[in-house]
Amino acid sequence: MLSATPGPLPSRAAHVFVTDCLSLKPNESLLVTADSATDPGAVQAIMNAAVAVGAKPGVMIIPQLPFQGGLADPYIPEPVKSAACNCDVWV
């Protein structure tokens, strides 16, 4: 899934997302959850931006959920719930 190489625009956007929106700091853990429809280049760009600021990112790929937001909570797999509870930032 993470074989796509992000270009300069997604890389810049990911850097702004990680530093300005998430305020990710060195040594913080970042969990990126993606589904089968997520653009792999976007996931890779976020991972690269997190590594660049010294964070510790990880990715979990799951099937598409039938809902988003709070409505999706009952459908989130247990391993994702556990990982989300044990990271500093989850997107």
Coordinates of N, CA, C and O in Angstrom, one line a residue:
M1 N 0.8 -1.2 0.0 CA 0.0 0.0 0.0 C 0.8 1.3 0.0 O 0.5 2.2 -0.6
L2 N 1.9 1.3 0.7 CA 2.7 2.5 0.8 C 3.8 2.6 -0.2 O 4.9 3.2 0.0
S3 N 3.6 2.1 -1.4 CA 4.6 2.1 -2.4 C 4.6 3.4 -3.2 O 5.5 3.7 -3.9
A4 N 3.5 4.2 -3.1 CA 3.4 5.5 -3.9 C 4.4 6.5 -3.3 O 4.6 6.6 -2.1
T5 N 5.1 7.2 -4.2 CA 6.0 8.2 -3.8 C 5.3 9.6 -3.9 O 4.9 10.0 -5.0
P6 N 5.1 10.3 -2.8 CA 4.5 11.6 -2.9 C 5.3 12.6 -3.6 O 6.5 12.6 -3.5
G7 N 4.7 13.5 -4.3 CA 5.4 14.6 -5.0 C 5.6 15.8 -4.1 O 5.3 15.7 -2.9
P8 N 6.1 16.9 -4.6 CA 6.4 18.0 -3.7 C 5.2 18.7 -3.1 O 5.2 19.1 -2.0
L9 N 4.0 18.7 -3.8 CA 2.8 19.3 -3.3 C 2.2 18.5 -2.1 O 2.0 19.1 -1.1
P10 N 2.0 17.2 -2.3 CA 1.5 16.4 -1.2 C 2.5 16.4 0.0 O 2.1 16.5 1.2
S11 N 3.8 16.4 -0.3 CA 4.8 16.5 0.8 C 4.7 17.8 1.6 O 4.8 17.8 2.8
R12 N 4.6 18.9 0.9 CA 4.4 20.2 1.6 C 3.2 20.2 2.4 O 3.2 20.7 3.5
A13 N 2.1 19.7 1.8 CA 0.8 19.7 2.5 C 0.9 18.8 3.8 O 0.4 19.2 4.8
A14 N 1.5 17.7 3.6 CA 1.7 16.8 4.8 C 2.5 17.5 5.9 O 2.2 17.3 7.1
H15 N 3.6 18.2 5.5 CA 4.4 18.9 6.5 C 3.6 19.9 7.2 O 3.7 20.0 8.4
V16 N 2.8 20.7 6.5 CA 1.9 21.7 7.2 C 0.9 21.0 8.1 O 0.7 21.4 9.2
F17 N 0.3 19.9 7.6 CA -0.6 19.2 8.4 C 0.0 18.7 9.7 O -0.5 18.9 10.8
V18 N 1.2 18.1 9.6 CA 1.9 17.5 10.8 C 2.4 18.6 11.7 O 2.2 18.4 13.0
T19 N 2.9 19.6 11.2 CA 3.5 20.7 12.1 C 2.5 21.7 12.6 O 2.5 22.0 13.8
D20 N 1.7 22.2 11.7 CA 0.7 23.3 12.1 C -0.6 22.8 12.6 O -1.1 23.3 13.6
C21 N -1.2 21.8 12.0 CA -2.5 21.3 12.4 C -2.4 20.3 13.6 O -3.1 20.4 14.6
L22 N -1.5 19.4 13.5 CA -1.3 18.4 14.6 C -0.3 18.8 15.7 O -0.3 18.3 16.8
S23 N 0.5 19.8 15.4 CA 1.6 20.2 16.3 C 2.4 19.1 16.8 O 2.7 19.0 18.0
L24 N 2.7 18.1 15.9 CA 3.4 16.9 16.3 C 4.9 17.3 16.7 O 5.5 18.1 16.0
K25 N 5.3 16.7 17.8 CA 6.6 17.0 18.3 C 7.6 15.8 18.2 O 7.1 14.7 18.1
P26 N 8.9 16.1 18.3 CA 9.8 14.9 18.3 C 9.5 13.9 19.4 O 9.0 14.3 20.5
N27 N 9.6 12.7 19.1 CA 9.4 11.5 20.0 C 7.9 11.3 20.3 O 7.6 10.3 21.1
E28 N 7.0 12.1 19.8 CA 5.6 11.7 20.0 C 5.2 10.6 19.0 O 5.8 10.5 17.9
S29 N 4.3 9.8 19.4 CA 3.8 8.7 18.5 C 2.6 9.1 17.7 O 1.7 9.8 18.3
L30 N 2.6 8.8 16.5 CA 1.5 9.2 15.6 C 0.9 7.9 15.0 O 1.7 7.1 14.4
L31 N -0.4 7.7 15.1 CA -1.0 6.6 14.5 C -1.8 7.1 13.3 O -2.7 8.0 13.5
V32 N -1.6 6.6 12.1 CA -2.3 7.0 10.9 C -3.2 5.8 10.6 O -2.6 4.7 10.3
T33 N -4.5 6.0 10.6 CA -5.4 4.9 10.1 C -5.9 5.2 8.8 O -6.2 6.4 8.5
A34 N -5.9 4.2 7.9 CA -6.3 4.4 6.5 C -7.2 3.2 6.2 O -7.1 2.2 6.8
D35 N -8.0 3.4 5.1 CA -8.7 2.3 4.6 C -8.4 2.0 3.2 O -7.5 2.6 2.6
S36 N -9.0 1.0 2.6 CA -8.7 0.5 1.3 C -8.8 1.5 0.2 O -8.3 1.4 -0.9
A37 N -9.6 2.6 0.5 CA -9.8 3.6 -0.5 C -8.9 4.8 -0.3 O -8.9 5.8 -1.1
T38 N -8.0 4.8 0.7 CA -7.1 5.9 1.0 C -6.0 6.0 0.0 O -5.4 5.0 -0.4
D39 N -5.7 7.2 -0.5 CA -4.6 7.4 -1.4 C -3.2 7.0 -0.7 O -2.9 7.7 0.3
P40 N -2.5 6.0 -1.2 CA -1.3 5.6 -0.5 C -0.2 6.7 -0.5 O 0.6 6.8 0.4
G41 N -0.3 7.6 -1.5 CA 0.7 8.7 -1.5 C 0.5 9.7 -0.4 O 1.4 10.2 0.2
A42 N -0.8 9.9 0.0 CA -1.1 10.8 1.1 C -0.6 10.2 2.4 O 0.0 10.9 3.3
V43 N -0.8 8.9 2.6 CA -0.4 8.2 3.8 C 1.2 8.3 3.9 O 1.7 8.6 4.9
Q44 N 1.8 8.0 2.8 CA 3.3 8.0 2.8 C 3.8 9.4 3.1 O 4.8 9.6 3.8
A45 N 3.1 10.5 2.5 CA 3.6 11.8 2.7 C 3.4 12.2 4.2 O 4.3 12.9 4.8
I46 N 2.3 11.8 4.9 CA 2.2 12.0 6.3 C 3.2 11.3 7.1 O 3.8 11.9 8.0
M47 N 3.5 10.1 6.8 CA 4.5 9.3 7.5 C 5.9 10.0 7.3 O 6.6 10.2 8.3
N48 N 6.2 10.4 6.1 CA 7.5 11.1 5.9 C 7.6 12.4 6.7 O 8.7 12.7 7.2
A49 N 6.5 13.2 6.7 CA 6.5 14.4 7.4 C 6.7 14.2 8.9 O 7.4 14.9 9.6
A50 N 6.1 13.1 9.4 CA 6.2 12.8 10.8 C 7.6 12.4 11.2 O 8.2 12.9 12.2
V51 N 8.2 11.6 10.3 CA 9.6 11.2 10.6 C 10.5 12.4 10.5 O 11.5 12.6 11.3
A52 N 10.2 13.4 9.6 CA 11.1 14.6 9.5 C 11.1 15.4 10.7 O 12.1 16.1 11.0
V53 N 10.0 15.4 11.5 CA 10.0 16.2 12.7 C 10.4 15.4 13.9 O 10.4 15.9 15.0
G54 N 10.8 14.2 13.7 CA 11.4 13.3 14.8 C 10.3 12.5 15.5 O 10.6 12.0 16.6
A55 N 9.1 12.4 15.0 CA 8.1 11.7 15.6 C 8.2 10.2 15.3 O 9.0 9.8 14.4
K56 N 7.4 9.4 15.9 CA 7.4 7.9 15.7 C 6.1 7.5 15.1 O 5.1 7.2 15.9
P57 N 6.0 7.5 13.8 CA 4.7 7.2 13.1 C 4.5 5.7 12.9 O 5.4 4.9 12.8
G58 N 3.2 5.3 12.8 CA 2.8 4.0 12.5 C 1.5 4.0 11.7 O 0.7 5.0 11.8
V59 N 1.3 3.0 10.8 CA 0.1 3.0 10.0 C -0.7 1.7 10.2 O -0.1 0.7 10.3
M60 N -2.0 1.9 10.3 CA -2.9 0.7 10.3 C -3.9 0.8 9.2 O -4.5 1.9 9.1
I61 N -4.0 -0.2 8.3 CA -4.9 -0.2 7.2 C -6.0 -1.1 7.5 O -5.8 -2.3 7.8
I62 N -7.3 -0.6 7.4 CA -8.4 -1.4 7.7 C -9.4 -1.3 6.5 O -9.3 -0.4 5.7
P63 N -10.4 -2.2 6.5 CA -11.4 -2.1 5.4 C -12.3 -0.8 5.7 O -12.3 -0.3 6.8
Q64 N -12.9 -0.3 4.6 CA -13.8 0.9 4.8 C -14.9 0.6 5.8 O -15.5 -0.5 5.8
L65 N -15.1 1.5 6.7 CA -16.2 1.4 7.7 C -17.5 2.0 7.1 O -17.4 2.8 6.2
P66 N -18.6 1.5 7.5 CA -19.9 1.9 6.9 C -20.2 3.4 7.3 O -21.1 3.9 6.7
F67 N -19.6 3.9 8.3 CA -19.9 5.3 8.8 C -18.6 6.0 9.1 O -17.5 5.4 9.2
Q68 N -18.7 7.3 9.4 CA -17.6 8.1 9.8 C -17.9 8.8 11.1 O -19.1 8.8 11.5
G69 N -16.9 9.3 11.8 CA -17.1 10.0 13.0 C -17.6 9.0 14.1 O -17.2 7.9 14.1
G70 N -18.4 9.5 15.0 CA -18.8 8.7 16.2 C -19.7 7.6 15.8 O -19.7 6.6 16.5
L71 N -20.3 7.7 14.6 CA -21.2 6.5 14.1 C -20.3 5.3 13.8 O -20.8 4.2 13.8
A72 N -19.0 5.5 13.5 CA -18.1 4.4 13.1 C -17.6 3.7 14.3 O -17.1 2.6 14.2
D73 N -17.7 4.3 15.5 CA -17.1 3.7 16.7 C -17.4 2.2 16.9 O -16.4 1.4 17.2
P74 N -18.6 1.7 16.8 CA -18.8 0.3 17.0 C -18.2 -0.6 15.9 O -18.0 -1.8 16.2
Y75 N -17.7 0.0 14.8 CA -17.1 -0.8 13.8 C -15.6 -0.8 13.7 O -15.0 -1.5 12.9
I76 N -15.0 0.0 14.6 CA -13.5 0.1 14.6 C -13.0 -1.2 15.2 O -13.4 -1.6 16.3
P77 N -12.0 -1.8 14.5 CA -11.5 -3.1 15.0 C -10.7 -2.9 16.3 O -10.1 -1.8 16.6
E78 N -10.8 -3.9 17.2 CA -10.1 -3.8 18.5 C -8.6 -3.4 18.4 O -8.2 -2.6 19.3
P79 N -7.9 -4.0 17.5 CA -6.4 -3.6 17.5 C -6.3 -2.1 17.2 O -5.3 -1.5 17.7
V80 N -7.1 -1.5 16.4 CA -7.1 -0.1 16.1 C -7.4 0.7 17.4 O -6.8 1.7 17.7
K81 N -8.5 0.3 18.1 CA -8.8 0.9 19.4 C -7.7 0.9 20.3 O -7.4 1.9 21.0
S82 N -7.0 -0.2 20.4 CA -5.9 -0.4 21.4 C -4.8 0.6 21.0 O -4.2 1.2 21.8
A83 N -4.4 0.6 19.7 CA -3.3 1.4 19.3 C -3.7 2.9 19.5 O -2.8 3.7 19.9
A84 N -4.9 3.3 19.2 CA -5.3 4.7 19.3 C -5.2 5.1 20.8 O -4.9 6.3 21.1
C85 N -5.5 4.2 21.7 CA -5.4 4.5 23.1 C -4.0 4.7 23.6 O -3.8 5.2 24.7
N86 N -3.1 4.1 22.8 CA -1.7 4.1 23.3 C -0.8 4.9 22.4 O 0.4 4.7 22.3
C87 N -1.3 6.0 21.7 CA -0.5 6.9 20.9 C -0.7 8.3 21.4 O -1.7 8.6 22.1
D88 N 0.1 9.2 21.0 CA 0.0 10.6 21.3 C -1.0 11.3 20.4 O -1.8 12.2 20.8
V89 N -1.0 11.0 19.1 CA -1.8 11.6 18.1 C -2.4 10.5 17.2 O -1.6 9.6 16.8
W90 N -3.6 10.6 16.9 CA -4.3 9.6 16.0 C -5.0 10.4 14.9 O -5.8 11.3 15.1
V91 N -4.7 10.0 13.6 CA -5.4 10.6 12.5 C -5.8 9.4 11.6 O -5.2 8.4 11.5

